[in-house]
mmCIF file of C-alpha atoms and ligand atoms in Angstrom:
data_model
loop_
_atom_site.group_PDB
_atom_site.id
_atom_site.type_symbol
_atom_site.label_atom_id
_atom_site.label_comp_id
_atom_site.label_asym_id
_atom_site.label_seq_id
_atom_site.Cartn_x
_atom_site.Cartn_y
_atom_site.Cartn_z
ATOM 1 C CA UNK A 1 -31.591 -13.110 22.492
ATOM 2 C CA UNK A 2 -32.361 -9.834 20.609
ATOM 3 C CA UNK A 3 -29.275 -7.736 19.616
ATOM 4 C CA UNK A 4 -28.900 -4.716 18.098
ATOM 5 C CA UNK A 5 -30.034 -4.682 14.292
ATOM 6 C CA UNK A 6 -26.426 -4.120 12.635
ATOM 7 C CA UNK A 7 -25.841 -2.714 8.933
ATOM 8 C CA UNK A 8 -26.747 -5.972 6.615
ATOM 9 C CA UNK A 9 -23.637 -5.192 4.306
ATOM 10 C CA UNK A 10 -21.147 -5.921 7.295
ATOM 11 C CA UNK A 11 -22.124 -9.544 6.799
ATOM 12 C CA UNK A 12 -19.701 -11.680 5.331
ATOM 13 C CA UNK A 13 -17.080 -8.996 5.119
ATOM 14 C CA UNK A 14 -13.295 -10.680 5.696
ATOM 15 C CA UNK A 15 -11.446 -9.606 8.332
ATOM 16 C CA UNK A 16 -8.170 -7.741 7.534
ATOM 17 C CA UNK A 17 -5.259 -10.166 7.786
ATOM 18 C CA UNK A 18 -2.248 -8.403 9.160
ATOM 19 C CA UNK A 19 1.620 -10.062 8.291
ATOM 20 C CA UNK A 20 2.621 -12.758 10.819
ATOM 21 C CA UNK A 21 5.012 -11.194 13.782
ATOM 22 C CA UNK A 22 8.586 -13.176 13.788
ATOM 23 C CA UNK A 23 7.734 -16.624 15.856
ATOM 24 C CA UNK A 24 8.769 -17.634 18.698
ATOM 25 C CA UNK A 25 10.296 -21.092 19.779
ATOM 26 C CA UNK A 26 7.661 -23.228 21.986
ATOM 27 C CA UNK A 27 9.564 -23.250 24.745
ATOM 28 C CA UNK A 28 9.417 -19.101 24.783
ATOM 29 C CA UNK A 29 13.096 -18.055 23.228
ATOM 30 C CA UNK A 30 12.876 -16.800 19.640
ATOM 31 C CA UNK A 31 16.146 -17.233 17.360
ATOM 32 C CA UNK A 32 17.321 -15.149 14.611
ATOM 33 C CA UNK A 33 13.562 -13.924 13.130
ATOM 34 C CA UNK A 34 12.586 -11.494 10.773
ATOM 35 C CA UNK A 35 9.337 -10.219 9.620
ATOM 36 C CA UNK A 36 8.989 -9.865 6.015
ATOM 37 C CA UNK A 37 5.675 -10.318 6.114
ATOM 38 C CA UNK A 38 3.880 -6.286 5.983
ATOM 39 C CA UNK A 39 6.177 -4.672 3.602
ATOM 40 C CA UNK A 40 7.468 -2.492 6.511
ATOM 41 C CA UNK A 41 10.957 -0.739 6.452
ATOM 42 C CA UNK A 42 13.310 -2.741 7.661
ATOM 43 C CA UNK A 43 15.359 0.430 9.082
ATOM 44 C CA UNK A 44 15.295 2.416 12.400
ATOM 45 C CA UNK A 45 12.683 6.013 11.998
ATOM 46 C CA UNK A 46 15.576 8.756 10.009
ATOM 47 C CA UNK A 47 18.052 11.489 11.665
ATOM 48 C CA UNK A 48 15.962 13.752 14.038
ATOM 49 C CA UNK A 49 12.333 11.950 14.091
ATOM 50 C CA UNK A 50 12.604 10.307 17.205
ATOM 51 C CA UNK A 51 13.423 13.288 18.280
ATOM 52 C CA UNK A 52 10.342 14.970 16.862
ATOM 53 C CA UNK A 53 8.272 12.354 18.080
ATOM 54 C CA UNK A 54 9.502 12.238 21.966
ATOM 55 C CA UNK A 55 9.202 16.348 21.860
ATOM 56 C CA UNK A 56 5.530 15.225 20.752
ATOM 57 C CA UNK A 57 4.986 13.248 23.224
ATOM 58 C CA UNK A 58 5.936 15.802 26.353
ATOM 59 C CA UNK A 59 2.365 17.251 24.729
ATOM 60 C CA UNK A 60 0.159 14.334 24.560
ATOM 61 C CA UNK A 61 -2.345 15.354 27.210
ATOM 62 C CA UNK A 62 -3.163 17.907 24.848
ATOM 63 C CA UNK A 63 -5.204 17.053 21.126
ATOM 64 C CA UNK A 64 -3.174 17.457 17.879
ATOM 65 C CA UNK A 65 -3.977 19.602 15.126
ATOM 66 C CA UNK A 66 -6.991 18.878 14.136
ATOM 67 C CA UNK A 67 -5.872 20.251 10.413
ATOM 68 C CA UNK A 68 -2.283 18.928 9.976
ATOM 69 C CA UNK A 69 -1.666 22.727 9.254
ATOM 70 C CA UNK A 70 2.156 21.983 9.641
ATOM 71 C CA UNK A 71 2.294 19.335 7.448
ATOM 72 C CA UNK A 72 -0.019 19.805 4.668
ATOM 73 C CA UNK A 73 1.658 23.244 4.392
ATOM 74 C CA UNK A 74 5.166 21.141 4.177
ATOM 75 C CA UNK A 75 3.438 18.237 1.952
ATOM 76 C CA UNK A 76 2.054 21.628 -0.872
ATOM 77 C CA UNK A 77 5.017 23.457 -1.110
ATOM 78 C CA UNK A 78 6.977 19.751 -1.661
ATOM 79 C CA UNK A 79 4.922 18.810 -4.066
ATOM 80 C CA UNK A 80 3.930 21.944 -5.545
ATOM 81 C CA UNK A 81 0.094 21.671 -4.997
ATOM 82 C CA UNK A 82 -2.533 23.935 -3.620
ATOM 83 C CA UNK A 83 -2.598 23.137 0.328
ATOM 84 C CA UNK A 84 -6.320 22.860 0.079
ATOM 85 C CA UNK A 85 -5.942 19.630 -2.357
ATOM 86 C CA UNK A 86 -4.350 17.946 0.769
ATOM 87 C CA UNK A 87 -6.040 15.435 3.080
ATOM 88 C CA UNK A 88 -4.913 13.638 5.912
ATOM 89 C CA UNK A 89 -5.327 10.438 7.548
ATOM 90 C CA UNK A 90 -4.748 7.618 9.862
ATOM 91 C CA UNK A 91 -2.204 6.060 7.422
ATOM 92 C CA UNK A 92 -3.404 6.176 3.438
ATOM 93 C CA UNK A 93 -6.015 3.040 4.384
ATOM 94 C CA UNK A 94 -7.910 5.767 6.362
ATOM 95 C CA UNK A 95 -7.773 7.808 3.428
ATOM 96 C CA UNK A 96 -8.882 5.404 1.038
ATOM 97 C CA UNK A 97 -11.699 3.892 3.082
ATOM 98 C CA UNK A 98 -13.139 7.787 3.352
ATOM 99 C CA UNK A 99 -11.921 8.159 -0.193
ATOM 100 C CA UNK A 100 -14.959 5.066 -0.332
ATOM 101 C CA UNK A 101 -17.388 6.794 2.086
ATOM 102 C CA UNK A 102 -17.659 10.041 0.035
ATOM 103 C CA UNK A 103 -17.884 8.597 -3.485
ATOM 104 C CA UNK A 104 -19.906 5.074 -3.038
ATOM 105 C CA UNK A 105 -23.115 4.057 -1.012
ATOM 106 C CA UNK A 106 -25.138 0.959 -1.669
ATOM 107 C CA UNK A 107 -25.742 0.027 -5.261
ATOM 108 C CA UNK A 108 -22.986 1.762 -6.396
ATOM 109 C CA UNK A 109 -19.704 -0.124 -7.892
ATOM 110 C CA UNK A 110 -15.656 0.100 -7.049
ATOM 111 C CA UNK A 111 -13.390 -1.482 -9.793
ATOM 112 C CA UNK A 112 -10.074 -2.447 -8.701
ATOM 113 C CA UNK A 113 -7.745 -5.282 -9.520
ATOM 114 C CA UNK A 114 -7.332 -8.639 -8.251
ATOM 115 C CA UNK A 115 -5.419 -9.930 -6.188
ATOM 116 C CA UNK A 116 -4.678 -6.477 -5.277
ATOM 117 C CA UNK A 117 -4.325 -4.389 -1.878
ATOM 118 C CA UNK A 118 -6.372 -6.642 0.785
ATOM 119 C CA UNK A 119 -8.350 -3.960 2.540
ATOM 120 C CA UNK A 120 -10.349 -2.786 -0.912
ATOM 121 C CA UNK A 121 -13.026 -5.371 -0.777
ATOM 122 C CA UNK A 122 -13.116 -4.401 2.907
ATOM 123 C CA UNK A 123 -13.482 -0.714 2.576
ATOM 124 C CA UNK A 124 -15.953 -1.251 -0.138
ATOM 125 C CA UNK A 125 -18.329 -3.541 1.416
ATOM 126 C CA UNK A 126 -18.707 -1.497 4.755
ATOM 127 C CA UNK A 127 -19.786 1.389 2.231
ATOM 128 C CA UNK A 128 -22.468 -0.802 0.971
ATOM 129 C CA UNK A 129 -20.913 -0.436 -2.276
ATOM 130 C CA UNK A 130 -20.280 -3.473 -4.617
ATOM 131 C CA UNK A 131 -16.735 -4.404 -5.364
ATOM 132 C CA UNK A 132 -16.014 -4.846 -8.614
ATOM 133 C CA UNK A 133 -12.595 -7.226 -8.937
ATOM 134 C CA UNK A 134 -10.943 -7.419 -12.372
ATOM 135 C CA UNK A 135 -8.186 -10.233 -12.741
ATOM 136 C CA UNK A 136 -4.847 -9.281 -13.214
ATOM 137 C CA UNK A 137 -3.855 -10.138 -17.065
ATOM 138 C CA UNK A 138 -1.294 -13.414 -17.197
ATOM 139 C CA UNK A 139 1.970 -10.920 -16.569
ATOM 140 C CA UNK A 140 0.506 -10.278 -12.834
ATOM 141 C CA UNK A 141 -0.121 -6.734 -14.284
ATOM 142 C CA UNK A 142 -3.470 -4.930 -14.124
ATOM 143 C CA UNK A 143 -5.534 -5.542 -17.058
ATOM 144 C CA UNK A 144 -6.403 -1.390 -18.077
ATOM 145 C CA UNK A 145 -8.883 -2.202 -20.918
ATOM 146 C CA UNK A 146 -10.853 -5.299 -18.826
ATOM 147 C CA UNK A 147 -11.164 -2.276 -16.027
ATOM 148 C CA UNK A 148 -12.336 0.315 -18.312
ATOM 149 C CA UNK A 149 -14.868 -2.671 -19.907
ATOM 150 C CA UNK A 150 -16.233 -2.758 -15.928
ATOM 151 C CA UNK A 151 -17.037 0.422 -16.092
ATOM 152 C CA UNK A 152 -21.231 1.090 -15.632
ATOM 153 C CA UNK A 153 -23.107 4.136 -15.457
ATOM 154 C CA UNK A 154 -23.074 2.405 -11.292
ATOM 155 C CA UNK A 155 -19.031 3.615 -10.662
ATOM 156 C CA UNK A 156 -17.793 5.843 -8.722
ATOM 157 C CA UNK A 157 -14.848 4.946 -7.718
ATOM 158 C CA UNK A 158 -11.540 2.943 -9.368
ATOM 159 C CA UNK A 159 -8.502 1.682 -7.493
ATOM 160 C CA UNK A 160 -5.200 1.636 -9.862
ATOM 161 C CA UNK A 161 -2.611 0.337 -7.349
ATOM 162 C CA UNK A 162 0.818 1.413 -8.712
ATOM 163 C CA UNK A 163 2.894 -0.780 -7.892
ATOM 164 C CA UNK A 164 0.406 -3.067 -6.988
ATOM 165 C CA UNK A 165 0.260 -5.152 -3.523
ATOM 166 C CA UNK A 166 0.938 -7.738 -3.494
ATOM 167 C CA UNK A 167 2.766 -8.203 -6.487
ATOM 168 C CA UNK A 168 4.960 -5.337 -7.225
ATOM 169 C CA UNK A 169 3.988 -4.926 -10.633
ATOM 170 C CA UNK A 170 3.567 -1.589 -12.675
ATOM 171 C CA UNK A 171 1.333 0.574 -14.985
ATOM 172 C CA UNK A 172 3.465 2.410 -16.983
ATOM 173 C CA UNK A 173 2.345 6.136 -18.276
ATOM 174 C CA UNK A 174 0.489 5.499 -21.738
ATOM 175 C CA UNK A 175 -1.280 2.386 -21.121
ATOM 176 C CA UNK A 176 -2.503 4.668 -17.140
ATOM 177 C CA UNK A 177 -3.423 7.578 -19.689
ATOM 178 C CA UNK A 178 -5.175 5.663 -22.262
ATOM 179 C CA UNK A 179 -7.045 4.240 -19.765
ATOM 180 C CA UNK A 180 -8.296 7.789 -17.960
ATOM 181 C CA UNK A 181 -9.293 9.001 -21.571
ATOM 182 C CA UNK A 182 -11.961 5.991 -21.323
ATOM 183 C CA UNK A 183 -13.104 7.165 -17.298
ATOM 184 C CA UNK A 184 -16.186 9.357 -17.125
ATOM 185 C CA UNK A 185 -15.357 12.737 -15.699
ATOM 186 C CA UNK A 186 -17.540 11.782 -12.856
ATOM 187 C CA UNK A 187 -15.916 8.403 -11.717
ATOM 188 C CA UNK A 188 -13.240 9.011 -9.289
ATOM 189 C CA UNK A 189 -9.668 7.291 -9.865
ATOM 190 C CA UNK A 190 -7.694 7.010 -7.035
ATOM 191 C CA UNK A 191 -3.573 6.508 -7.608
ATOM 192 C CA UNK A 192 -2.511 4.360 -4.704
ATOM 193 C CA UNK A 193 1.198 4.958 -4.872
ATOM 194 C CA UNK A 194 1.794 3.478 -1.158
ATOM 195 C CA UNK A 195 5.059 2.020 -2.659
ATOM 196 C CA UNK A 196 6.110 4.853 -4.836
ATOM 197 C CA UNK A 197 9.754 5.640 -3.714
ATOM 198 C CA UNK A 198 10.893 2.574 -4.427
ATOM 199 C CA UNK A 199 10.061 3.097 -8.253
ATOM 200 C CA UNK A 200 12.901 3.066 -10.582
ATOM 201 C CA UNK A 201 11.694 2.357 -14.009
ATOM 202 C CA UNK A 202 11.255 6.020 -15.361
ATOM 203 C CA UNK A 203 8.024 4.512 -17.344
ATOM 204 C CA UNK A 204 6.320 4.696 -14.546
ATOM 205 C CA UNK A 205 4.515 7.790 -14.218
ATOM 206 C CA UNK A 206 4.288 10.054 -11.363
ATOM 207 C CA UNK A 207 0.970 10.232 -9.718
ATOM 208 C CA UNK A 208 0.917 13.852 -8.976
ATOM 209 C CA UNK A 209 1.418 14.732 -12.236
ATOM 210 C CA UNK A 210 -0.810 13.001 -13.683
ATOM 211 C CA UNK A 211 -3.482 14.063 -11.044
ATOM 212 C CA UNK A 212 -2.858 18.090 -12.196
ATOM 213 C CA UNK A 213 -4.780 18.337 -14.870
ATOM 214 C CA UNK A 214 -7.728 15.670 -14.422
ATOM 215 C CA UNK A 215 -10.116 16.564 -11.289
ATOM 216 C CA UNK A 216 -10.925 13.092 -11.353
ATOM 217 C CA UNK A 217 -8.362 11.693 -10.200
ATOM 218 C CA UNK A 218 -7.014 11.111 -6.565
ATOM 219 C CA UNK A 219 -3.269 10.039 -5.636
ATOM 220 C CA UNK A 220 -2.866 8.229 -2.131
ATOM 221 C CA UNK A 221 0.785 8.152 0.001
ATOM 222 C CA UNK A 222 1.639 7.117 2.993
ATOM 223 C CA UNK A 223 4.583 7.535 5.508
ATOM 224 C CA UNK A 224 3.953 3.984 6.634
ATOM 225 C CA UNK A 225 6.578 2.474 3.771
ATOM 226 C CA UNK A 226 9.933 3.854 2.833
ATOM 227 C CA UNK A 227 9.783 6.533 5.552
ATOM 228 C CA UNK A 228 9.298 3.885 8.012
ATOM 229 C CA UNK A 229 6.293 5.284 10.070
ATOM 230 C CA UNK A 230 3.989 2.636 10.178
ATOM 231 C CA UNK A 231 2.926 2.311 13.612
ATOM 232 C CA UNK A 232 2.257 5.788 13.914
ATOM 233 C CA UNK A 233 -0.633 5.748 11.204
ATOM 234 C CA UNK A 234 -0.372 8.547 9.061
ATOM 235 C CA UNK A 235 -0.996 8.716 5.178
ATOM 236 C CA UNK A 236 -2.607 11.593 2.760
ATOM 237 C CA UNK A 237 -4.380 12.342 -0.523
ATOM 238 C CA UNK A 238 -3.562 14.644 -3.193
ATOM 239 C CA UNK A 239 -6.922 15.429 -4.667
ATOM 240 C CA UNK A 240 -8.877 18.269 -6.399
ATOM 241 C CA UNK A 241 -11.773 20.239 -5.087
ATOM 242 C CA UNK A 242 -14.304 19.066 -4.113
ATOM 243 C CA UNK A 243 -12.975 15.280 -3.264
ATOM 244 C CA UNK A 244 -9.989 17.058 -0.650
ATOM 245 C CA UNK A 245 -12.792 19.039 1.384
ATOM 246 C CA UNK A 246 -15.159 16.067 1.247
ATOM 247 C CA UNK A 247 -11.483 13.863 2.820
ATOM 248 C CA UNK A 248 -11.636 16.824 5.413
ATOM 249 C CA UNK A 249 -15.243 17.128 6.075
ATOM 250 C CA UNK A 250 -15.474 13.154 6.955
ATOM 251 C CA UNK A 251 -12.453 12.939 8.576
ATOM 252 C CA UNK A 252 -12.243 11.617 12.257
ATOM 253 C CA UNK A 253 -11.621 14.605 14.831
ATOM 254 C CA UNK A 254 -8.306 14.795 15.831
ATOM 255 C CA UNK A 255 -7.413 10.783 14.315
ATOM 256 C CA UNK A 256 -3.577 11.889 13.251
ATOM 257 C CA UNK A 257 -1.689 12.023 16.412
ATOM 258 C CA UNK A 258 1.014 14.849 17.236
ATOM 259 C CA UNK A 259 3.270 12.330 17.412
ATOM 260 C CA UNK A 260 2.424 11.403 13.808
ATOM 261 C CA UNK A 261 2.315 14.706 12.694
ATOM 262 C CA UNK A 262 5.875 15.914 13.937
ATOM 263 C CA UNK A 263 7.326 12.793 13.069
ATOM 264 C CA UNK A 264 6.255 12.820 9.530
ATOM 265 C CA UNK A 265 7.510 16.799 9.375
ATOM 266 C CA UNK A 266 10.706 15.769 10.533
ATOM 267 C CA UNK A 267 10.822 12.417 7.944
ATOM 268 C CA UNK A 268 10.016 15.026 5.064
ATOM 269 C CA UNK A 269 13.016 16.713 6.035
ATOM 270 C CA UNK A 270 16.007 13.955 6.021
ATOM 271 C CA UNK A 271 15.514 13.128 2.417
ATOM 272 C CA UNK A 272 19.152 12.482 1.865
ATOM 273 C CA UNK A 273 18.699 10.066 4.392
ATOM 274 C CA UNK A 274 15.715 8.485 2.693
ATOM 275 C CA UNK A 275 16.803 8.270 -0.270
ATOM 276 C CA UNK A 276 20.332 6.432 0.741
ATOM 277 C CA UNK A 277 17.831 3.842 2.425
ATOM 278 C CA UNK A 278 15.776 3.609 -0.342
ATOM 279 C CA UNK A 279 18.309 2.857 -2.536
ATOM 280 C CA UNK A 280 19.810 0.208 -0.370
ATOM 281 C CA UNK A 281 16.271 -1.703 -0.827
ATOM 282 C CA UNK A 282 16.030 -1.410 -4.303
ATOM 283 C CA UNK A 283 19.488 -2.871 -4.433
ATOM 284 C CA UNK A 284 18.482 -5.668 -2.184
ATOM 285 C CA UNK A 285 15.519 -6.286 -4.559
ATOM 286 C CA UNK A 286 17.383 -6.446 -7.058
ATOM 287 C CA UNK A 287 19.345 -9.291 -5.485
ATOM 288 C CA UNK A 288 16.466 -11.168 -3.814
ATOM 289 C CA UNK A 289 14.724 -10.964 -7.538
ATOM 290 C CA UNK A 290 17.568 -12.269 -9.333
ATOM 291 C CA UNK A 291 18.337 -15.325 -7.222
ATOM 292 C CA UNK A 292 15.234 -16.158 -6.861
ATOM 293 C CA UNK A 293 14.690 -16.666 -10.831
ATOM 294 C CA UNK A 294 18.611 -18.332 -11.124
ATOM 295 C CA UNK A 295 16.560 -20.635 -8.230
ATOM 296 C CA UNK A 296 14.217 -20.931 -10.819
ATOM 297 C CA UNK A 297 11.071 -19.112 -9.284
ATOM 298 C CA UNK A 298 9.040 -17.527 -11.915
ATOM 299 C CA UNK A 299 9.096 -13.800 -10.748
ATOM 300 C CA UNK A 300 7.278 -10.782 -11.727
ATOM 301 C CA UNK A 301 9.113 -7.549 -12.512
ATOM 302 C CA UNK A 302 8.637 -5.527 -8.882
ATOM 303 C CA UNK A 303 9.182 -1.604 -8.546
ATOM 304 C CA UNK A 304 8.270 -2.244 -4.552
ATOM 305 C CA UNK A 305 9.906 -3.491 -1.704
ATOM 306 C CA UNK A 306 8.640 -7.016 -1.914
ATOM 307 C CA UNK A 307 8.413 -9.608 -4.707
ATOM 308 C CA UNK A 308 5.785 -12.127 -5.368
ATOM 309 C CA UNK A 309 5.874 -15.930 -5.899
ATOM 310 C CA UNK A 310 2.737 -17.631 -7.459
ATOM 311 C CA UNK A 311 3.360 -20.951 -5.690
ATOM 312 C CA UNK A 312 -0.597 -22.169 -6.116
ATOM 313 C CA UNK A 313 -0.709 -24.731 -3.775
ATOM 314 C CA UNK A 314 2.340 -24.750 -2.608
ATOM 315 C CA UNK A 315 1.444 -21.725 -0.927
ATOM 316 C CA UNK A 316 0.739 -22.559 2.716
ATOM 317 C CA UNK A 317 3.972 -24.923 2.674
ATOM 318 C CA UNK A 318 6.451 -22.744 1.286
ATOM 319 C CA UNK A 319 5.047 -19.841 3.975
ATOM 320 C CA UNK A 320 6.025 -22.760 6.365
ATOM 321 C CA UNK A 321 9.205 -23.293 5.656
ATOM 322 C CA UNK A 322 10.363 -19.959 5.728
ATOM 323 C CA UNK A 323 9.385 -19.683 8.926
ATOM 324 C CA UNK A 324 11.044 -22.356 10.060
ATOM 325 C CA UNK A 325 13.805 -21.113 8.619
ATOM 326 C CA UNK A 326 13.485 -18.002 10.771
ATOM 327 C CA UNK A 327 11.212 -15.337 8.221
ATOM 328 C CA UNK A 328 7.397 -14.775 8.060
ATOM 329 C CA UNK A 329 6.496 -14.266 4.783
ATOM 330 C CA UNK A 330 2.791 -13.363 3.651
ATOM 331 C CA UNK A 331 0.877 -16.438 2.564
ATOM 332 C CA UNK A 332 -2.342 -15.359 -0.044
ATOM 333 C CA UNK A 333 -4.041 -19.117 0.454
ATOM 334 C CA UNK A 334 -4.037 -20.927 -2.510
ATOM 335 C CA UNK A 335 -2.389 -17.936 -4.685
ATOM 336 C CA UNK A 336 1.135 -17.130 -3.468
ATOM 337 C CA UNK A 337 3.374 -15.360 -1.478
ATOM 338 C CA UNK A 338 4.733 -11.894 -0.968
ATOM 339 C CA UNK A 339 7.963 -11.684 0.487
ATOM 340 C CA UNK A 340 8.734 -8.114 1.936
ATOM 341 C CA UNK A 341 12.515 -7.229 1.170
ATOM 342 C CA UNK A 342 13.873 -6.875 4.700
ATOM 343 C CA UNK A 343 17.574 -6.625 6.362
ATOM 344 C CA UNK A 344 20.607 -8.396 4.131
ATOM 345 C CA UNK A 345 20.398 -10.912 6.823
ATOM 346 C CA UNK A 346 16.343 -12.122 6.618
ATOM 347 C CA UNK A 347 17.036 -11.823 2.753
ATOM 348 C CA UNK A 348 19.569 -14.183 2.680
ATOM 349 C CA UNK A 349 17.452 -16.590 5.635
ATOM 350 C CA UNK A 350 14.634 -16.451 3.107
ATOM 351 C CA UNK A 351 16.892 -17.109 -0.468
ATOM 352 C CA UNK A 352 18.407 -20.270 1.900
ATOM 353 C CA UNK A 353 14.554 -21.662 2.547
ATOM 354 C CA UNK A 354 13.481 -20.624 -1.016
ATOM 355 C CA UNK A 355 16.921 -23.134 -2.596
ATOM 356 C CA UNK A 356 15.627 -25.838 0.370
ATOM 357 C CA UNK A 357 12.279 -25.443 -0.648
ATOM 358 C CA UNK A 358 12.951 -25.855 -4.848
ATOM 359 C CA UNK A 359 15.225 -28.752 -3.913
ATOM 360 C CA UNK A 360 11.992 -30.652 -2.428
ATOM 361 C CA UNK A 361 9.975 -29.912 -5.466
HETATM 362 C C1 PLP B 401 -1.309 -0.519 -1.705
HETATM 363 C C2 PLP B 401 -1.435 -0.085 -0.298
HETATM 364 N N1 PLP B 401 -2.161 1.000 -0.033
HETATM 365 C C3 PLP B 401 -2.309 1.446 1.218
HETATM 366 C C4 PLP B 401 -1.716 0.785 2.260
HETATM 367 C C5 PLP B 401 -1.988 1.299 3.628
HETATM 368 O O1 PLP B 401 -0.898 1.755 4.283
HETATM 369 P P1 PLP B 401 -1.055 2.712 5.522
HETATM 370 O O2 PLP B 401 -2.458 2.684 5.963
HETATM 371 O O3 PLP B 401 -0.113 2.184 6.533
HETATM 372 O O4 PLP B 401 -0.666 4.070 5.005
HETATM 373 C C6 PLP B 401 -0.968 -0.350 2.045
HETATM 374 C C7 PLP B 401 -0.377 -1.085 3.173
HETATM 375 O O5 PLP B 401 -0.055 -2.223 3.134
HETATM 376 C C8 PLP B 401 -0.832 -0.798 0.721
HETATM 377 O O6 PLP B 401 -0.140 -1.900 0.438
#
């Protein structure tokens, strides 16, 4: 039968693989079960945006904003940027895939890391762009100077994931601004910073600043993390001229709801709240980290809220018994696991399986 001719490049591309939902028993109950399986915030939305929200919603027979006005206003003066180098999107993987669309086209090349953030081969390939993975070096880190090797007069685009998904790990300022010295002027670098409030190591530089001063370069948040709007799909870009009017121009009409909008107005607001909640995760990090390696996992420094086990192998197994144990965990086939850090509760579910599990070995 004759079908319509689709877009060659869409062959072959994987399909995004979201984190496993809690399970449920066979015979339809579902015990104590976490997900800690799509690095989401464990916590309820902050003080007054569910309130935001649900005065959204009385308006939702009418379309949003088609700018984000509001909240780009609210986003410049926060982070002390012209509003015009704001973009929005439906969450920062909206952002990055137009971020894709309006740099790379077929023939040209993305460079990012690998394993990093799973919708990057994704987004590239539906450009018609080639994706261009470097390893990560032996400390699960990306490698700067194998990147900036990659680099053909075919770029247009580099992904430095900071920290990177899905194993926490960091690029610290020099070795990030050594490595833009070697970018031509005309390659963009985007900052992916998805994770960036739960950074604590004061090496780690601050995307924004380092985007002020180099027009090349891109930094990409989302509300989805710490501030615990995920579901409502809403992320943004801090870029120069012309890369923010180029986000605008090839935005979706009207693709950031109200709802979204309001809510992430409101989240900007309770920063004390944030912060406190933030702070609780990075303590429970701390803890997961450190009893994992007195269990004797080999684990990677992580300035996000999840940690990373290389388990090889083991993989597939280990995913298993977790969720036996009553946590879903994100399996990377053959690689590892991430382990979102969740509620005290999951945690300590998930440090029980992970002693079980080492006991087997
Ligand atoms: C590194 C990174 N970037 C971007 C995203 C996309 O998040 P969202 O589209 O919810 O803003 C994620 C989500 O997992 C991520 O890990």
């Amino acid at each position: 039968m004759t079908t319509p001719k689709l877009r060659a490049e869409l062959d072959g591309i994987p399909t995004y693989k979201p984190g496993r939902p809690p399970a449920t028993a066979e015979d339809g109950t579902s015990g104590p079960a976490y997900k800690l399986s799509s690095n989401e915030n464990p916590y309820p939305p902050l003080p007054g945006v569910l309130e935001a929200a649900a005065a959204a919603a009385a308006s939702f027979n009418r379309y949003p904003d088609l700018s984000c006005g509001a909240l780009s206003a609210e986003l410049a003066t926060r982070f002390d940027v012209p509003v015009g180098h704001i973009a929005t999107g439906t969450g920062s993987v909206g952002v990055a895939q137009q971020l894709i669309q309006v740099t790379s086209g077929p023939g040209d090349e993305v460079i990012y890391a690998w394993r990093s953030f799973e919708a990057y081969p994704i987004i590239t390939r539906i450009s018609g762009a080639r994706p261009v993975q470097v390893p990560l070096d032996a400390g699960e880190t990306h490698d700067l100077d194998a990147m900036a090797a990659a680099i053909t007069e075919r770029t247009r685009l580099i992904f430095v994931c900071n920290p990177n998904n899905p194993t926490g790990t960091v690029v610290r300022r020099a070795a990030l601004e050594r490595f833009l010295a070697q970018v031509p002027p005309d390659v963009l670098v985007v900052l992916d910073e998805a994770y960036r409030e739960f950074i604590t190591d004061p090496e780690v530089p601050d995307g924004v600043d380092i985007y002020r001063d180099r027009p090349n370069v891109a930094v990409l948040r989302t509300f989805s993390k710490a501030y615990g709007l995920a579901g409502l799909r809403i992320g943004f870009a801090i870029a120069h001229e012309p890369v923010a009017e180029a986000l605008r121009k090839t935005a979706v009409p009207f693709g950031v709801s109200q709802l979204a909008q309001d809510a992430a107005i409101a989240s900007l607001r309770a920063e004390p709240a944030l912060l406190e909640r933030v702070a609780g995760l990075v303590t429970e990090r701390a803890r997961v980290a450190r009893a994992l390696a007195d269990q004797g996992w080999t684990v990677p420094e992580t300035q996000a809220n999840f940690v990373w086990l290389r388990l090889g192998e083991r993989t597939a197994d280990f995913a298993g018994a977790c969720e036996r144990a009553g946590v879903t965990v994100r399996p990377f086939a053959g690689e590892g696991v991430r382990i979102t850090v969740g509620e005290t509760e999951a945690n300590d579910i998930l440090l029980r399986a992970a002693e079980e599990f080492r006991k087997e070995l």
